[in-house]
Amino acid sequence: MKNVTINLIGLGGIGSFLLAPLSKIMLKGRLGDMRVETLILTDGDTYQSNNRERQFYPSICEGMNKAEAQRMVLETMYPVRAVDVVSRPSFVTTPDEALTAFRYARSATNIVIAAVDNHACRALLASALRTLKTYSFCDYVLINGANEMVDGNVNVQGSWNGFPIGADLLERHPEIAHDQSGSREGLSCLDLYNLEGGEQTMEANMWAAMLIYSVLLRLAENDWTRDMNEIYFDTNPPRVRTDIRGKEEEDEQSLD
């Protein structure tokens, strides 16, 4: 059984909904063949009243840092738990912080989930993973989720059981490496909403969250296709497309 640390970066639109299924791991610390030792929650932002339309959190958490608020929720729901929950109330804005995101805990396997709202952070995390691959024998995985109003995608890259999986995010989406506009640190959620491409809907946030969780399940059950690079989704009309070695496969009936 793998000992795994999961670092969820971003507790907003996607991340807050992803915590619902992740919370089910708290009691036994098990997800398939994975033993989740630590769940790290990373976000430097705070919950504001206008988040309620498209993010998931108790009203008592308004004004609180998102990472600390969600840690409090998990600890309240599961006072006795098998998973260590850690909050990191900060943004990932430097190469060193991106490396720390993967190496915060010394598990044999480290999974970073980027549920962030800007390309600058995505590029830092993808570059950090490139660095780690050059000298580490551990398994590291980066799962990146992104969406706009009605569509989005989930990208997977890294190594699993010693084998490379997925596709390099920066090679597949070179625009991420070049578009460093706005780390968005210090911007309110209303400011983000008004930026081009900043629109969110609860529906698209939930789709992205559940597809990320589906990736985790497939990895945990050792049922992940090594050559699968990316999952695309549309909510109108509802459909999911997967890219395996550059060949798109479409299933309009099922998310599995």
mmCIF file of C-alpha atoms in Angstrom:
data_model
loop_
_atom_site.group_PDB
_atom_site.id
_atom_site.type_symbol
_atom_site.label_atom_id
_atom_site.label_comp_id
_atom_site.label_asym_id
_atom_site.label_seq_id
_atom_site.Cartn_x
_atom_site.Cartn_y
_atom_site.Cartn_z
ATOM 1 C CA MET A 1 0.000 0.000 0.000
ATOM 2 C CA LYS A 2 1.315 3.418 -0.972
ATOM 3 C CA ASN A 3 1.784 6.083 1.711
ATOM 4 C CA VAL A 4 0.589 9.304 0.134
ATOM 5 C CA THR A 5 0.506 13.005 0.907
ATOM 6 C CA ILE A 6 -2.084 15.087 -0.953
ATOM 7 C CA ASN A 7 -1.559 18.840 -1.193
ATOM 8 C CA LEU A 8 -4.682 20.634 -2.397
ATOM 9 C CA ILE A 9 -3.714 24.107 -3.561
ATOM 10 C CA GLY A 10 -6.708 26.395 -3.966
ATOM 11 C CA LEU A 11 -9.846 26.118 -1.827
ATOM 12 C CA GLY A 12 -12.086 28.236 -4.010
ATOM 13 C CA GLY A 13 -14.385 27.210 -6.839
ATOM 14 C CA ILE A 14 -12.920 23.776 -7.559
ATOM 15 C CA GLY A 15 -11.088 23.022 -4.324
ATOM 16 C CA SER A 16 -13.998 23.687 -1.984
ATOM 17 C CA PHE A 17 -16.194 21.155 -3.818
ATOM 18 C CA LEU A 18 -13.348 18.619 -4.013
ATOM 19 C CA LEU A 19 -13.178 18.567 -0.213
ATOM 20 C CA ALA A 20 -16.595 16.889 0.003
ATOM 21 C CA PRO A 21 -15.385 13.538 -1.429
ATOM 22 C CA LEU A 22 -11.911 13.950 0.077
ATOM 23 C CA SER A 23 -13.467 14.278 3.521
ATOM 24 C CA LYS A 24 -14.601 10.639 3.289
ATOM 25 C CA ILE A 25 -10.940 9.624 3.588
ATOM 26 C CA MET A 26 -10.652 11.152 7.067
ATOM 27 C CA LEU A 27 -11.938 8.198 9.113
ATOM 28 C CA LYS A 28 -9.806 5.372 7.742
ATOM 29 C CA GLY A 29 -7.173 7.194 5.724
ATOM 30 C CA ARG A 30 -7.776 4.870 2.811
ATOM 31 C CA LEU A 31 -8.433 5.534 -0.838
ATOM 32 C CA GLY A 32 -8.174 2.343 -2.849
ATOM 33 C CA ASP A 33 -4.638 1.044 -2.415
ATOM 34 C CA MET A 34 -3.417 4.371 -1.059
ATOM 35 C CA ARG A 35 -2.863 5.205 2.581
ATOM 36 C CA VAL A 36 -3.349 8.968 2.800
ATOM 37 C CA GLU A 37 -1.107 10.110 5.648
ATOM 38 C CA THR A 38 -1.451 13.874 5.263
ATOM 39 C CA LEU A 39 -3.881 16.243 3.581
ATOM 40 C CA ILE A 40 -2.395 19.703 3.128
ATOM 41 C CA LEU A 41 -4.715 22.611 2.377
ATOM 42 C CA THR A 42 -2.970 25.584 0.767
ATOM 43 C CA ASP A 43 -4.543 28.967 -0.005
ATOM 44 C CA GLY A 44 -3.717 32.569 0.866
ATOM 45 C CA ASP A 45 -7.191 33.945 0.150
ATOM 46 C CA THR A 46 -10.222 34.494 2.412
ATOM 47 C CA TYR A 47 -13.880 33.570 1.928
ATOM 48 C CA GLN A 48 -16.102 36.514 1.087
ATOM 49 C CA SER A 49 -19.871 36.814 0.868
ATOM 50 C CA ASN A 50 -19.911 36.900 -2.939
ATOM 51 C CA ASN A 51 -18.223 33.452 -3.002
ATOM 52 C CA ARG A 52 -21.351 31.734 -1.769
ATOM 53 C CA GLU A 53 -22.902 31.420 -5.235
ATOM 54 C CA ARG A 54 -20.183 29.151 -6.612
ATOM 55 C CA GLN A 55 -18.039 27.885 -3.706
ATOM 56 C CA PHE A 56 -18.796 25.492 -0.851
ATOM 57 C CA TYR A 57 -18.192 26.492 2.759
ATOM 58 C CA PRO A 58 -20.216 27.239 5.935
ATOM 59 C CA SER A 59 -21.340 30.842 6.381
ATOM 60 C CA ILE A 60 -19.437 30.964 9.680
ATOM 61 C CA CYS A 61 -16.226 30.788 7.630
ATOM 62 C CA GLU A 62 -16.759 34.124 5.871
ATOM 63 C CA GLY A 63 -13.791 36.374 6.507
ATOM 64 C CA MET A 64 -11.547 33.408 7.379
ATOM 65 C CA ASN A 65 -8.540 32.223 5.424
ATOM 66 C CA LYS A 66 -9.784 29.481 3.094
ATOM 67 C CA ALA A 67 -7.195 26.858 4.072
ATOM 68 C CA GLU A 68 -7.670 27.400 7.801
ATOM 69 C CA ALA A 69 -11.457 27.491 7.432
ATOM 70 C CA GLN A 70 -11.601 24.161 5.631
ATOM 71 C CA ARG A 71 -9.177 22.574 8.106
ATOM 72 C CA MET A 72 -11.513 23.687 10.885
ATOM 73 C CA VAL A 73 -14.478 22.151 9.036
ATOM 74 C CA LEU A 74 -12.706 18.793 8.608
ATOM 75 C CA GLU A 75 -11.533 18.722 12.229
ATOM 76 C CA THR A 76 -15.068 19.509 13.414
ATOM 77 C CA MET A 77 -16.602 16.808 11.221
ATOM 78 C CA TYR A 78 -13.965 14.234 12.187
ATOM 79 C CA PRO A 79 -12.573 14.903 15.687
ATOM 80 C CA VAL A 80 -11.093 11.407 15.531
ATOM 81 C CA ARG A 81 -9.444 10.850 12.154
ATOM 82 C CA ALA A 82 -6.731 8.825 10.485
ATOM 83 C CA VAL A 83 -5.384 11.645 8.326
ATOM 84 C CA ASP A 84 -3.247 14.544 9.514
ATOM 85 C CA VAL A 85 -4.787 17.781 8.197
ATOM 86 C CA VAL A 86 -2.433 20.738 7.743
ATOM 87 C CA SER A 87 -3.379 24.251 6.617
ATOM 88 C CA ARG A 88 -0.961 26.547 4.832
ATOM 89 C CA PRO A 89 -2.544 30.023 4.601
ATOM 90 C CA SER A 90 -0.328 31.283 1.787
ATOM 91 C CA PHE A 91 -0.074 31.584 -1.980
ATOM 92 C CA VAL A 92 2.457 29.703 -4.120
ATOM 93 C CA THR A 93 4.373 32.519 -5.806
ATOM 94 C CA THR A 94 8.045 31.417 -6.009
ATOM 95 C CA PRO A 95 9.961 28.384 -7.333
ATOM 96 C CA ASP A 96 10.995 27.432 -3.787
ATOM 97 C CA GLU A 97 7.381 27.516 -2.595
ATOM 98 C CA ALA A 98 6.385 25.325 -5.546
ATOM 99 C CA LEU A 99 9.045 22.747 -4.637
ATOM 100 C CA THR A 100 7.871 22.830 -1.026
ATOM 101 C CA ALA A 101 4.336 22.099 -2.244
ATOM 102 C CA PHE A 102 5.566 18.700 -3.450
ATOM 103 C CA ARG A 103 7.953 17.993 -0.586
ATOM 104 C CA TYR A 104 6.144 19.380 2.447
ATOM 105 C CA ALA A 105 5.712 15.893 3.917
ATOM 106 C CA ARG A 106 8.096 12.995 3.435
ATOM 107 C CA SER A 107 5.738 10.407 2.003
ATOM 108 C CA ALA A 108 6.898 8.000 -0.667
ATOM 109 C CA THR A 109 4.267 9.458 -2.983
ATOM 110 C CA ASN A 110 3.252 13.101 -3.203
ATOM 111 C CA ILE A 111 0.209 14.306 -5.112
ATOM 112 C CA VAL A 112 -0.317 18.017 -5.711
ATOM 113 C CA ILE A 113 -3.733 19.137 -6.905
ATOM 114 C CA ALA A 114 -3.702 22.583 -8.506
ATOM 115 C CA ALA A 115 -7.206 24.006 -8.168
ATOM 116 C CA VAL A 116 -5.895 27.511 -8.713
ATOM 117 C CA ASP A 117 -7.149 30.424 -10.786
ATOM 118 C CA ASN A 118 -3.997 31.644 -12.524
ATOM 119 C CA HIS A 119 -1.380 30.435 -14.978
ATOM 120 C CA ALA A 120 1.539 31.831 -12.967
ATOM 121 C CA CYS A 121 0.986 29.297 -10.176
ATOM 122 C CA ARG A 122 0.353 26.445 -12.633
ATOM 123 C CA ALA A 123 3.645 27.189 -14.386
ATOM 124 C CA LEU A 124 5.565 27.237 -11.094
ATOM 125 C CA LEU A 125 4.168 23.849 -10.055
ATOM 126 C CA ALA A 126 4.794 22.234 -13.448
ATOM 127 C CA SER A 127 8.370 23.565 -13.463
ATOM 128 C CA ALA A 128 8.924 22.256 -9.927
ATOM 129 C CA LEU A 129 7.789 18.809 -11.025
ATOM 130 C CA ARG A 130 10.303 18.897 -13.885
ATOM 131 C CA THR A 131 13.044 19.666 -11.364
ATOM 132 C CA LEU A 132 12.020 16.850 -9.024
ATOM 133 C CA LYS A 133 11.997 14.292 -11.830
ATOM 134 C CA THR A 134 15.675 14.895 -12.504
ATOM 135 C CA TYR A 135 16.956 13.585 -9.184
ATOM 136 C CA SER A 136 14.170 11.899 -7.233
ATOM 137 C CA PHE A 137 13.131 8.255 -7.057
ATOM 138 C CA CYS A 138 9.832 9.114 -5.369
ATOM 139 C CA ASP A 139 6.513 9.275 -7.162
ATOM 140 C CA TYR A 140 5.232 12.799 -7.739
ATOM 141 C CA VAL A 141 1.969 13.644 -9.495
ATOM 142 C CA LEU A 142 0.509 17.009 -10.468
ATOM 143 C CA ILE A 143 -3.210 17.133 -11.217
ATOM 144 C CA ASN A 144 -4.267 20.467 -12.653
ATOM 145 C CA GLY A 145 -7.934 21.444 -12.895
ATOM 146 C CA ALA A 146 -9.295 24.521 -14.624
ATOM 147 C CA ASN A 147 -12.626 25.756 -15.873
ATOM 148 C CA GLU A 148 -14.505 28.758 -17.122
ATOM 149 C CA MET A 149 -18.286 29.150 -17.267
ATOM 150 C CA VAL A 150 -19.345 25.983 -19.112
ATOM 151 C CA ASP A 151 -16.223 23.954 -19.847
ATOM 152 C CA GLY A 152 -12.822 23.002 -18.497
ATOM 153 C CA ASN A 153 -10.087 20.394 -18.325
ATOM 154 C CA VAL A 154 -8.043 18.230 -15.980
ATOM 155 C CA ASN A 155 -4.410 17.559 -16.852
ATOM 156 C CA VAL A 156 -2.250 14.853 -15.252
ATOM 157 C CA GLN A 157 1.541 14.545 -15.256
ATOM 158 C CA GLY A 158 4.236 12.902 -13.157
ATOM 159 C CA SER A 159 5.253 9.372 -12.224
ATOM 160 C CA TRP A 160 3.252 6.521 -10.716
ATOM 161 C CA ASN A 161 4.755 3.245 -9.527
ATOM 162 C CA GLY A 162 7.992 4.415 -11.084
ATOM 163 C CA PHE A 163 6.527 4.962 -14.549
ATOM 164 C CA PRO A 164 5.850 8.311 -16.241
ATOM 165 C CA ILE A 165 2.183 9.193 -16.686
ATOM 166 C CA GLY A 166 0.312 11.930 -18.469
ATOM 167 C CA ALA A 167 1.795 14.835 -20.382
ATOM 168 C CA ASP A 168 3.980 17.760 -19.367
ATOM 169 C CA LEU A 169 1.594 20.640 -18.726
ATOM 170 C CA LEU A 170 3.954 23.294 -20.103
ATOM 171 C CA GLU A 171 4.595 21.340 -23.293
ATOM 172 C CA ARG A 172 0.940 20.617 -23.824
ATOM 173 C CA HIS A 173 -0.167 24.160 -22.985
ATOM 174 C CA PRO A 174 2.774 26.473 -23.761
ATOM 175 C CA GLU A 175 0.555 29.490 -23.181
ATOM 176 C CA ILE A 176 0.717 28.710 -19.461
ATOM 177 C CA ALA A 177 4.468 29.266 -19.395
ATOM 178 C CA HIS A 178 4.193 32.599 -21.184
ATOM 179 C CA ASP A 179 1.071 34.040 -19.591
ATOM 180 C CA GLN A 180 2.273 35.211 -16.197
ATOM 181 C CA SER A 181 -0.328 37.951 -15.942
ATOM 182 C CA GLY A 182 -1.497 38.432 -12.419
ATOM 183 C CA SER A 183 -0.474 36.013 -9.741
ATOM 184 C CA ARG A 184 -3.782 37.396 -8.394
ATOM 185 C CA GLU A 185 -2.313 37.619 -4.937
ATOM 186 C CA GLY A 186 -4.123 40.371 -3.081
ATOM 187 C CA LEU A 187 -7.096 40.446 -5.446
ATOM 188 C CA SER A 188 -10.545 39.890 -4.016
ATOM 189 C CA CYS A 189 -12.815 37.214 -5.464
ATOM 190 C CA LEU A 190 -14.953 39.999 -6.919
ATOM 191 C CA ASP A 191 -11.851 41.363 -8.669
ATOM 192 C CA LEU A 192 -11.128 37.888 -10.053
ATOM 193 C CA TYR A 193 -14.707 37.496 -11.207
ATOM 194 C CA ASN A 194 -14.418 40.677 -13.239
ATOM 195 C CA LEU A 195 -11.196 39.609 -14.966
ATOM 196 C CA GLU A 196 -11.360 38.151 -18.468
ATOM 197 C CA GLY A 197 -11.754 34.404 -18.070
ATOM 198 C CA GLY A 198 -12.484 34.822 -14.372
ATOM 199 C CA GLU A 199 -16.122 33.848 -14.624
ATOM 200 C CA GLN A 200 -17.201 30.740 -12.732
ATOM 201 C CA THR A 201 -20.339 28.717 -12.337
ATOM 202 C CA MET A 202 -21.023 26.242 -9.573
ATOM 203 C CA GLU A 203 -21.830 23.581 -12.169
ATOM 204 C CA ALA A 204 -18.454 23.816 -13.915
ATOM 205 C CA ASN A 205 -16.623 23.981 -10.571
ATOM 206 C CA MET A 206 -18.306 20.753 -9.469
ATOM 207 C CA TRP A 207 -17.538 18.981 -12.753
ATOM 208 C CA ALA A 208 -13.853 19.856 -12.480
ATOM 209 C CA ALA A 209 -13.755 18.742 -8.822
ATOM 210 C CA MET A 210 -15.374 15.378 -9.492
ATOM 211 C CA LEU A 211 -13.129 14.657 -12.486
ATOM 212 C CA ILE A 212 -10.084 15.357 -10.300
ATOM 213 C CA TYR A 213 -11.495 12.964 -7.698
ATOM 214 C CA SER A 214 -12.074 10.391 -10.450
ATOM 215 C CA VAL A 215 -8.387 10.676 -11.397
ATOM 216 C CA LEU A 216 -7.418 10.084 -7.754
ATOM 217 C CA LEU A 217 -9.615 6.973 -7.619
ATOM 218 C CA ARG A 218 -8.173 5.567 -10.829
ATOM 219 C CA LEU A 219 -4.637 6.097 -9.512
ATOM 220 C CA ALA A 220 -5.531 4.585 -6.132
ATOM 221 C CA GLU A 221 -6.976 1.506 -7.799
ATOM 222 C CA ASN A 222 -3.974 1.216 -10.152
ATOM 223 C CA ASP A 223 -6.408 1.577 -13.016
ATOM 224 C CA TRP A 224 -4.938 4.676 -14.610
ATOM 225 C CA THR A 225 -4.017 4.594 -18.294
ATOM 226 C CA ARG A 226 -0.410 5.758 -18.439
ATOM 227 C CA ASP A 227 -0.880 7.388 -21.821
ATOM 228 C CA MET A 228 -3.939 9.392 -20.788
ATOM 229 C CA ASN A 229 -2.977 13.040 -20.898
ATOM 230 C CA GLU A 230 -6.009 15.150 -20.303
ATOM 231 C CA ILE A 231 -9.751 15.117 -19.674
ATOM 232 C CA TYR A 232 -11.974 17.802 -21.179
ATOM 233 C CA PHE A 233 -15.539 18.528 -20.204
ATOM 234 C CA ASP A 234 -18.445 20.639 -21.374
ATOM 235 C CA THR A 235 -21.554 21.235 -19.326
ATOM 236 C CA ASN A 236 -23.755 22.417 -22.196
ATOM 237 C CA PRO A 237 -24.382 19.928 -23.667
ATOM 238 C CA PRO A 238 -22.906 17.586 -21.020
ATOM 239 C CA ARG A 239 -19.985 15.567 -22.368
ATOM 240 C CA VAL A 240 -16.509 14.354 -21.427
ATOM 241 C CA ARG A 241 -13.575 13.858 -23.799
ATOM 242 C CA THR A 242 -10.289 12.147 -22.963
ATOM 243 C CA ASP A 243 -7.008 12.531 -24.791
ATOM 244 C CA ILE A 244 -4.870 9.373 -24.954
ATOM 245 C CA ARG A 245 -1.616 9.783 -26.909
ATOM 246 C CA GLY A 246 -3.138 12.649 -28.829
ATOM 247 C CA LYS A 247 -6.247 10.731 -29.842
ATOM 248 C CA GLU A 248 -9.441 12.145 -28.431
ATOM 249 C CA GLU A 249 -12.106 9.739 -27.242
ATOM 250 C CA GLU A 250 -15.553 11.025 -26.432
ATOM 251 C CA ASP A 251 -18.218 9.670 -24.127
ATOM 252 C CA GLU A 252 -21.333 11.789 -23.856
ATOM 253 C CA GLN A 253 -23.051 9.347 -21.545
ATOM 254 C CA SER A 254 -20.642 8.705 -18.703
ATOM 255 C CA LEU A 255 -18.031 10.479 -16.596
ATOM 256 C CA ASP A 256 -16.135 7.264 -15.929
#
